[in-house]
GROMACS .gro file of C-alpha atoms in nm:
model
  381
    1MET     CA    1  -3.555  -1.681  -1.926
    2LEU     CA    2  -3.237  -1.753  -2.143
    3ASN     CA    3  -3.420  -2.087  -2.242
    4SER     CA    4  -3.703  -1.878  -2.400
    5ILE     CA    5  -3.520  -1.615  -2.607
    6TYR     CA    6  -3.573  -1.824  -2.920
    7GLU     CA    7  -3.934  -1.932  -2.855
    8TYR     CA    8  -4.094  -1.668  -3.074
    9VAL     CA    9  -3.853  -1.748  -3.367
   10ILE     CA   10  -3.925  -2.129  -3.323
   11SER     CA   11  -4.312  -2.072  -3.320
   12ARG     CA   12  -4.293  -1.837  -3.622
   13SER     CA   13  -4.069  -2.077  -3.819
   14GLU     CA   14  -4.340  -2.346  -3.795
   15ASP     CA   15  -4.567  -2.124  -4.012
   16ASN     CA   16  -4.276  -1.981  -4.226
   17ASN     CA   17  -3.965  -2.170  -4.294
   18LYS     CA   18  -3.775  -1.875  -4.397
   19PHE     CA   19  -3.843  -1.667  -4.088
   20ARG     CA   20  -3.537  -1.801  -3.883
   21GLN     CA   21  -3.304  -1.742  -4.174
   22SER     CA   22  -3.413  -1.382  -4.218
   23ILE     CA   23  -3.339  -1.333  -3.836
   24MET     CA   24  -3.022  -1.509  -3.866
   25ASP     CA   25  -2.910  -1.299  -4.168
   26GLN     CA   26  -3.012  -0.979  -3.977
   27TYR     CA   27  -2.815  -1.077  -3.669
   28GLN     CA   28  -2.506  -1.168  -3.865
   29ARG     CA   29  -2.512  -0.832  -4.035
   30ASN     CA   30  -2.525  -0.669  -3.717
   31ALA     CA   31  -2.250  -0.879  -3.573
   32ARG     CA   32  -2.006  -0.755  -3.820
   33PHE     CA   33  -1.989  -0.434  -3.624
   34SER     CA   34  -1.851  -0.626  -3.314
   35ARG     CA   35  -1.519  -0.708  -3.492
   36MET     CA   36  -1.209  -0.609  -3.292
   37HIS     CA   37  -1.097  -0.323  -3.533
   38ILE     CA   38  -1.435  -0.170  -3.537
   39LYS     CA   39  -1.473  -0.178  -3.168
   40ALA     CA   40  -1.126  -0.018  -3.122
   41LEU     CA   41  -1.198   0.256  -3.369
   42LEU     CA   42  -1.532   0.336  -3.185
   43LEU     CA   43  -1.390   0.291  -2.847
   44PRO     CA   44  -1.336   0.675  -2.780
   45LEU     CA   45  -1.699   0.733  -2.855
   46PHE     CA   46  -1.812   0.457  -2.634
   47MET     CA   47  -1.612   0.596  -2.351
   48LEU     CA   48  -1.748   0.939  -2.419
   49THR     CA   49  -2.100   0.815  -2.381
   50LYS     CA   50  -2.052   0.569  -2.108
   51ALA     CA   51  -2.331   0.585  -1.849
   52ARG     CA   52  -2.168   0.678  -1.512
   53GLU     CA   53  -2.479   0.762  -1.315
   54LYS     CA   54  -2.802   0.590  -1.249
   55LYS     CA   55  -3.076   0.632  -1.507
   56LYS     CA   56  -3.452   0.627  -1.514
   57TYR     CA   57  -3.524   0.549  -1.875
   58PHE     CA   58  -3.350   0.279  -2.069
   59PHE     CA   59  -3.432   0.254  -2.449
   60PHE     CA   60  -3.346  -0.030  -2.679
   61SER     CA   61  -3.233   0.160  -3.013
   62THR     CA   62  -3.341   0.498  -3.118
   63LYS     CA   63  -3.673   0.414  -3.296
   64TYR     CA   64  -3.852   0.637  -3.051
   65ASP     CA   65  -3.615   0.922  -3.094
   66GLU     CA   66  -3.891   1.184  -3.054
   67ILE     CA   67  -3.965   1.064  -2.722
   68ILE     CA   68  -3.621   1.016  -2.617
   69THR     CA   69  -3.509   1.377  -2.696
   70LYS     CA   70  -3.807   1.516  -2.498
   71LEU     CA   71  -3.713   1.346  -2.178
   72PRO     CA   72  -3.449   1.487  -1.935
   73ARG     CA   73  -3.119   1.391  -2.109
   74ASP     CA   74  -2.929   1.301  -1.773
   75GLU     CA   75  -3.205   1.050  -1.714
   76VAL     CA   76  -3.197   0.863  -2.040
   77CYS     CA   77  -2.965   0.561  -2.151
   78ILE     CA   78  -2.982   0.400  -2.483
   79ILE     CA   79  -2.881   0.039  -2.550
   80GLY     CA   80  -2.744  -0.017  -2.893
   81GLY     CA   81  -2.450  -0.019  -3.145
   82PRO     CA   82  -2.290   0.229  -3.392
   83LYS     CA   83  -2.611   0.380  -3.522
   84GLN     CA   84  -2.724   0.449  -3.168
   85LEU     CA   85  -2.387   0.564  -3.069
   86LEU     CA   86  -2.382   0.848  -3.324
   87PHE     CA   87  -2.732   0.941  -3.190
   88ALA     CA   88  -2.605   0.943  -2.839
   89VAL     CA   89  -2.302   1.156  -2.928
   90LYS     CA   90  -2.536   1.404  -3.114
   91ASN     CA   91  -2.777   1.448  -2.842
   92ASN     CA   92  -2.546   1.411  -2.537
   93LEU     CA   93  -2.684   1.088  -2.414
   94SER     CA   94  -2.545   0.787  -2.236
   95LEU     CA   95  -2.520   0.456  -2.413
   96ILE     CA   96  -2.457   0.091  -2.331
   97SER     CA   97  -2.332  -0.130  -2.613
   98ASN     CA   98  -2.497  -0.455  -2.697
   99MET     CA   99  -2.265  -0.542  -2.995
  100ASP     CA  100  -2.105  -0.834  -2.842
  101PHE     CA  101  -2.438  -1.033  -2.837
  102TRP     CA  102  -2.533  -1.021  -3.204
  103GLY     CA  103  -2.287  -1.290  -3.286
  104GLU     CA  104  -2.376  -1.511  -2.992
  105LEU     CA  105  -2.742  -1.504  -3.079
  106SER     CA  106  -2.706  -1.562  -3.444
  107GLU     CA  107  -2.478  -1.881  -3.347
  108GLY     CA  108  -2.771  -1.995  -3.113
  109LEU     CA  109  -3.025  -1.950  -3.373
  110LYS     CA  110  -2.855  -2.235  -3.588
  111ASP     CA  111  -2.992  -2.520  -3.341
  112TYR     CA  112  -3.186  -2.296  -3.105
  113LYS     CA  113  -2.929  -2.359  -2.828
  114ILE     CA  114  -2.771  -2.112  -2.594
  115SER     CA  115  -2.414  -2.048  -2.731
  116PRO     CA  116  -2.128  -2.126  -2.478
  117GLY     CA  117  -2.030  -1.735  -2.453
  118LEU     CA  118  -2.378  -1.593  -2.404
  119PRO     CA  119  -2.429  -1.666  -2.023
  120GLY     CA  120  -2.113  -1.504  -1.927
  121LYS     CA  121  -2.160  -1.198  -2.151
  122SER     CA  122  -2.515  -1.175  -2.000
  123ARG     CA  123  -2.383  -1.179  -1.647
  124ALA     CA  124  -2.128  -0.906  -1.728
  125LEU     CA  125  -2.390  -0.682  -1.872
  126GLU     CA  126  -2.616  -0.747  -1.579
  127ALA     CA  127  -2.338  -0.636  -1.351
  128GLU     CA  128  -2.302  -0.304  -1.545
  129ILE     CA  129  -2.666  -0.223  -1.557
  130SER     CA  130  -2.739  -0.311  -1.203
  131LYS     CA  131  -2.522  -0.011  -1.095
  132LEU     CA  132  -2.731   0.229  -1.311
  133ILE     CA  133  -3.087   0.102  -1.209
  134LEU     CA  134  -3.320   0.321  -0.992
  135PRO     CA  135  -3.634   0.185  -0.798
  136ASN     CA  136  -3.843   0.358  -1.089
  137SER     CA  137  -3.628   0.254  -1.404
  138VAL     CA  138  -3.802   0.145  -1.700
  139PHE     CA  139  -3.680  -0.049  -2.008
  140ILE     CA  140  -3.869   0.091  -2.313
  141ILE     CA  141  -3.889  -0.149  -2.639
  142ASP     CA  142  -4.063  -0.178  -2.967
  143ASN     CA  143  -4.118  -0.553  -2.934
  144ASP     CA  144  -4.054  -0.824  -2.654
  145SER     CA  145  -4.038  -1.133  -2.909
  146MET     CA  146  -3.708  -1.131  -3.091
  147PRO     CA  147  -3.399  -1.291  -2.923
  148MET     CA  148  -3.203  -0.981  -2.861
  149LYS     CA  149  -3.507  -0.807  -2.696
  150ARG     CA  150  -3.582  -1.122  -2.487
  151LEU     CA  151  -3.213  -1.133  -2.368
  152LEU     CA  152  -3.203  -0.773  -2.262
  153ILE     CA  153  -3.546  -0.791  -2.093
  154ASP     CA  154  -3.410  -1.087  -1.888
  155ILE     CA  155  -3.127  -0.857  -1.787
  156MET     CA  156  -3.334  -0.560  -1.702
  157ARG     CA  157  -3.587  -0.748  -1.514
  158LYS     CA  158  -3.319  -0.904  -1.296
  159CYS     CA  159  -3.179  -0.554  -1.232
  160GLY     CA  160  -3.536  -0.446  -1.122
  161ALA     CA  161  -3.657  -0.244  -1.402
  162LYS     CA  162  -4.013  -0.230  -1.551
  163ILE     CA  163  -4.056  -0.340  -1.905
  164CYS     CA  164  -4.266  -0.115  -2.114
  165LEU     CA  165  -4.349  -0.194  -2.478
  166VAL     CA  166  -4.467   0.088  -2.703
  167GLN     CA  167  -4.662  -0.045  -3.004
  168ASP     CA  168  -4.485  -0.003  -3.329
  169GLY     CA  169  -4.721  -0.177  -3.570
  170ILE     CA  170  -5.097  -0.245  -3.614
  171PHE     CA  171  -5.212  -0.563  -3.432
  172GLN     CA  172  -5.495  -0.766  -3.593
  173GLU     CA  173  -5.784  -0.960  -3.454
  174LYS     CA  174  -5.687  -1.228  -3.696
  175THR     CA  175  -5.341  -1.264  -3.550
  176ALA     CA  176  -5.261  -1.564  -3.351
  177PRO     CA  177  -5.189  -1.494  -2.996
  178HIS     CA  178  -4.845  -1.647  -3.008
  179ILE     CA  179  -4.743  -1.400  -3.286
  180ILE     CA  180  -4.851  -1.080  -3.109
  181HIS     CA  181  -4.604  -0.883  -2.895
  182GLY     CA  182  -4.627  -0.801  -2.531
  183TRP     CA  183  -4.606  -1.139  -2.356
  184TYR     CA  184  -4.288  -1.055  -2.174
  185SER     CA  185  -4.378  -0.691  -2.080
  186ASP     CA  186  -4.534  -0.536  -1.779
  187ARG     CA  187  -4.708  -0.258  -1.983
  188VAL     CA  188  -4.809  -0.217  -2.354
  189LEU     CA  189  -4.873   0.142  -2.487
  190CYS     CA  190  -5.084   0.126  -2.772
  191TYR     CA  191  -5.258   0.354  -3.040
  192ASP     CA  192  -5.623   0.360  -2.947
  193VAL     CA  193  -5.911   0.184  -2.783
  194TYR     CA  194  -5.944  -0.049  -3.097
  195GLN     CA  195  -5.590  -0.183  -3.059
  196GLN     CA  196  -5.621  -0.186  -2.673
  197LYS     CA  197  -5.912  -0.433  -2.724
  198ILE     CA  198  -5.734  -0.651  -2.969
  199ILE     CA  199  -5.420  -0.676  -2.762
  200ALA     CA  200  -5.622  -0.743  -2.421
  201ASN     CA  201  -5.796  -1.032  -2.593
  202LYS     CA  202  -5.455  -1.182  -2.689
  203LEU     CA  203  -5.240  -1.131  -2.376
  204PRO     CA  204  -5.258  -1.235  -2.022
  205ASN     CA  205  -5.474  -1.037  -1.775
  206HIS     CA  206  -5.161  -0.923  -1.559
  207ILE     CA  207  -5.023  -0.727  -1.855
  208ARG     CA  208  -5.169  -0.376  -1.845
  209ILE     CA  209  -5.249  -0.213  -2.171
  210ASP     CA  210  -5.268   0.157  -2.180
  211VAL     CA  211  -5.379   0.397  -2.470
  212VAL     CA  212  -5.128   0.681  -2.524
  213GLY     CA  213  -5.146   0.729  -2.914
  214PHE     CA  214  -4.931   0.696  -3.204
  215TYR     CA  215  -4.546   0.702  -3.110
  216LYS     CA  216  -4.430   0.968  -3.341
  217LYS     CA  217  -4.548   1.308  -3.489
  218ILE     CA  218  -4.657   1.295  -3.846
  219HIS     CA  219  -4.668   1.602  -4.040
  220PHE     CA  220  -5.016   1.674  -4.194
  221TYR     CA  221  -5.043   1.776  -4.560
  222GLU     CA  222  -5.319   1.935  -4.760
  223LEU     CA  223  -5.403   1.698  -5.038
  224SER     CA  224  -5.280   1.799  -5.380
  225LYS     CA  225  -5.543   1.927  -5.626
  226ASN     CA  226  -5.348   1.809  -5.920
  227ALA     CA  227  -5.329   1.459  -6.088
  228ARG     CA  228  -5.314   1.194  -5.820
  229LYS     CA  229  -4.951   1.049  -5.759
  230ILE     CA  230  -4.982   0.692  -5.640
  231CYS     CA  231  -4.745   0.509  -5.402
  232PHE     CA  232  -4.773   0.123  -5.337
  233LEU     CA  233  -4.623   0.058  -4.998
  234GLY     CA  234  -4.416  -0.263  -5.023
  235GLN     CA  235  -4.412  -0.563  -4.790
  236PRO     CA  236  -4.161  -0.855  -4.772
  237TRP     CA  237  -4.411  -1.117  -4.840
  238TYR     CA  238  -4.160  -1.305  -5.053
  239LYS     CA  239  -3.984  -1.408  -4.717
  240TYR     CA  240  -4.281  -1.626  -4.625
  241GLY     CA  241  -4.259  -1.842  -4.936
  242GLU     CA  242  -4.317  -1.858  -5.313
  243ASP     CA  243  -4.690  -1.885  -5.301
  244TYR     CA  244  -4.701  -1.564  -5.106
  245CYS     CA  245  -4.460  -1.395  -5.327
  246GLU     CA  246  -4.653  -1.485  -5.638
  247LYS     CA  247  -4.996  -1.381  -5.507
  248TYR     CA  248  -4.840  -1.047  -5.384
  249LEU     CA  249  -4.679  -0.958  -5.719
  250SER     CA  250  -5.012  -1.050  -5.890
  251ILE     CA  251  -5.192  -0.794  -5.663
  252LEU     CA  252  -4.920  -0.543  -5.729
  253SER     CA  253  -4.934  -0.592  -6.107
  254GLY     CA  254  -5.320  -0.558  -6.111
  255VAL     CA  255  -5.306  -0.241  -5.896
  256GLU     CA  256  -5.033  -0.090  -6.129
  257GLY     CA  257  -5.247  -0.156  -6.425
  258VAL     CA  258  -5.539   0.030  -6.286
  259PHE     CA  259  -5.316   0.342  -6.240
  260GLN     CA  260  -5.128   0.311  -6.572
  261ASN     CA  261  -5.235   0.655  -6.651
  262HIS     CA  262  -5.106   0.809  -6.326
  263GLU     CA  263  -4.758   0.853  -6.171
  264PHE     CA  264  -4.724   0.515  -6.002
  265TYR     CA  265  -4.438   0.442  -5.772
  266TYR     CA  266  -4.338   0.144  -5.534
  267LYS     CA  267  -4.176   0.225  -5.212
  268PRO     CA  268  -4.001  -0.100  -5.086
  269HIS     CA  269  -3.998  -0.219  -4.734
  270PRO     CA  270  -3.635  -0.215  -4.566
  271TRP     CA  271  -3.637  -0.593  -4.582
  272GLU     CA  272  -3.714  -0.596  -4.956
  273ASP     CA  273  -3.355  -0.495  -5.044
  274ASN     CA  274  -3.286  -0.841  -5.154
  275ALA     CA  275  -3.620  -0.937  -5.294
  276PRO     CA  276  -3.595  -1.124  -5.630
  277TYR     CA  277  -3.831  -0.889  -5.803
  278ILE     CA  278  -3.715  -0.552  -5.682
  279HIS     CA  279  -3.478  -0.474  -5.974
  280ALA     CA  280  -3.780  -0.535  -6.209
  281ILE     CA  281  -3.999  -0.269  -6.072
  282LYS     CA  282  -3.971   0.050  -6.276
  283ASN     CA  283  -4.043   0.332  -6.052
  284ILE     CA  284  -3.898   0.302  -5.697
  285ALA     CA  285  -3.980   0.572  -5.435
  286LYS     CA  286  -3.653   0.645  -5.248
  287GLY     CA  287  -3.629   0.840  -4.892
  288SER     CA  288  -3.813   0.837  -4.580
  289MET     CA  289  -4.185   0.791  -4.518
  290ASP     CA  290  -4.205   1.151  -4.421
  291GLU     CA  291  -4.068   1.244  -4.767
  292ALA     CA  292  -4.310   1.011  -4.932
  293PHE     CA  293  -4.605   1.175  -4.766
  294GLY     CA  294  -4.486   1.503  -4.899
  295ASN     CA  295  -4.445   1.356  -5.255
  296PHE     CA  296  -4.755   1.129  -5.303
  297ASP     CA  297  -5.131   1.166  -5.269
  298VAL     CA  298  -5.257   0.810  -5.255
  299PHE     CA  299  -5.098   0.520  -5.065
  300ILE     CA  300  -5.203   0.154  -5.126
  301SER     CA  301  -5.092  -0.160  -4.950
  302LEU     CA  302  -5.213  -0.491  -4.802
  303THR     CA  303  -5.132  -0.493  -4.427
  304SER     CA  304  -4.890  -0.220  -4.378
  305THR     CA  305  -4.913   0.009  -4.060
  306ALA     CA  306  -4.780   0.285  -4.294
  307LEU     CA  307  -5.150   0.296  -4.429
  308LEU     CA  308  -5.249   0.434  -4.089
  309GLU     CA  309  -4.953   0.678  -4.097
  310ALA     CA  310  -5.072   0.803  -4.438
  311THR     CA  311  -5.417   0.862  -4.316
  312LEU     CA  312  -5.270   1.071  -4.008
  313ALA     CA  313  -5.069   1.260  -4.269
  314GLY     CA  314  -5.393   1.364  -4.457
  315LYS     CA  315  -5.338   1.138  -4.734
  316ILE     CA  316  -5.563   0.886  -4.911
  317ALA     CA  317  -5.490   0.535  -4.784
  318ILE     CA  318  -5.638   0.226  -4.932
  319GLN     CA  319  -5.587  -0.142  -4.819
  320VAL     CA  320  -5.619  -0.436  -5.060
  321ILE     CA  321  -5.765  -0.734  -4.867
  322ASP     CA  322  -5.691  -1.080  -4.974
  323ASP     CA  323  -5.766  -1.398  -4.794
  324LYS     CA  324  -5.392  -1.508  -4.851
  325PHE     CA  325  -5.279  -1.228  -4.623
  326GLU     CA  326  -5.483  -1.263  -4.303
  327CYS     CA  327  -5.555  -0.908  -4.198
  328ASP     CA  328  -5.852  -0.715  -4.044
  329ASP     CA  329  -6.040  -0.470  -4.253
  330LEU     CA  330  -5.861  -0.140  -4.161
  331ALA     CA  331  -6.175   0.051  -4.263
  332THR     CA  332  -6.333  -0.081  -3.949
  333TYR     CA  333  -6.114   0.142  -3.739
  334ASN     CA  334  -6.093   0.431  -3.990
  335TYR     CA  335  -5.727   0.357  -4.041
  336ALA     CA  336  -5.767   0.333  -4.430
  337TYR     CA  337  -6.026   0.274  -4.706
  338SER     CA  338  -6.044  -0.092  -4.817
  339LEU     CA  339  -6.141  -0.297  -5.111
  340SER     CA  340  -6.089  -0.669  -5.182
  341SER     CA  341  -5.836  -0.803  -5.430
  342GLY     CA  342  -6.139  -0.915  -5.645
  343GLU     CA  343  -6.235  -0.533  -5.675
  344ILE     CA  344  -5.911  -0.418  -5.817
  345ASN     CA  345  -6.035  -0.387  -6.169
  346THR     CA  346  -6.360  -0.218  -6.094
  347ASP     CA  347  -6.432   0.141  -6.036
  348LYS     CA  348  -6.396   0.092  -5.662
  349PHE     CA  349  -6.043   0.256  -5.658
  350GLU     CA  350  -6.184   0.568  -5.825
  351GLN     CA  351  -6.474   0.585  -5.593
  352LEU     CA  352  -6.249   0.578  -5.278
  353ILE     CA  353  -5.994   0.829  -5.409
  354ASN     CA  354  -6.287   1.061  -5.499
  355ARG     CA  355  -6.395   1.054  -5.131
  356GLY     CA  356  -6.075   1.238  -5.031
  357PRO     CA  357  -5.881   1.156  -4.720
  358ILE     CA  358  -6.039   1.016  -4.398
  359LEU     CA  359  -5.889   1.303  -4.199
  360LYS     CA  360  -5.980   1.627  -4.335
  361VAL     CA  361  -5.800   1.836  -4.072
  362ALA     CA  362  -5.481   1.775  -3.862
  363PRO     CA  363  -5.514   1.590  -3.549
  364THR     CA  364  -5.486   1.837  -3.252
  365VAL     CA  365  -5.332   1.592  -2.984
  366ASP     CA  366  -4.963   1.606  -2.935
  367THR     CA  367  -4.891   1.223  -2.869
  368ILE     CA  368  -4.520   1.286  -2.790
  369SER     CA  369  -4.604   1.492  -2.511
  370LEU     CA  370  -4.865   1.230  -2.384
  371TYR     CA  371  -4.569   0.971  -2.397
  372THR     CA  372  -4.330   1.191  -2.208
  373GLU     CA  373  -4.595   1.260  -1.944
  374TYR     CA  374  -4.667   0.909  -1.912
  375PHE     CA  375  -4.304   0.815  -1.837
  376GLN     CA  376  -4.237   1.126  -1.618
  377GLN     CA  377  -4.540   1.055  -1.409
  378GLU     CA  378  -4.440   0.696  -1.384
  379LYS     CA  379  -4.763   0.553  -1.491
  380TYR     CA  380  -4.590   0.239  -1.589
  381MET     CA  381  -4.527   0.149  -1.216
   0.00000   0.00000   0.00000
């Protein structure tokens, strides 16, 4: 499978010539933490968290931290770097470092070839993990497409672990099958029956798709009775080319003009740190999404999964649909209200806001418990 680790990047780069570079930049930034002086500094903590007994649950990173901390600690092992190391120390969890692979993978991205040092390091990690695997071990990931994930999937599968992908973003009917995640997993755990149907229509029949729910708990807020505070949820469309960037900024400008008499803020996507327009935006909302849900009443975006999160938080979520940004109408699934980019300067926004939130009361289902039950009952086997 080593030969397929760059397959997704190659495919995505055919549609977007900046995609490979953005992944290379990310991997090169991560590779800085594998320098000898940093590794020496962190060595005592890595030794403290070193896995010495067999584990049932292996997680890539700590994205699913709420699920991780609900499982028996002595059965969990995290694969990651410095950020995950601190989480492991804090929560008394085991950790396996993947820091040595970022540089090898970023080097391979230059010409889509396996770097000379990668096979040896891969075999060494396989030897380490093979000593920790149980017959019912599972590797839990947020996507199975990127080079690092593909590499680790190859290793975990050789060691005998099941591969379980937990959905971390909305999938679209309009999305081409080769772009969707799940191709290299044994199980895909998704939000609801709508997502299950979409995924099932894209992936091979042997991959099972189970409905569990949203992967994290979202605090439900009562909507403010005061003047509406608006938050536009940013997306890094500039990475797809100048034409995408220009259209995106045109939509943003139009929406901002509609709400010029309201408090209007822009919350950047983490990948917008280096966006050429970011410093020209006046009001930037900082902090986590949870903080944003506490501070704003109305959330607007194009295709962001955070619109669904806003709805789950009891807020008013509005999707702006434009043909340039291929996306399903999220109103079809009650994830958000929607309007077309051609309706921005009409009274449609006001009509949607006056409806109030889609969810009037807080959801009663504890999805974190559903996930922990799924794993503890070994439904992935």
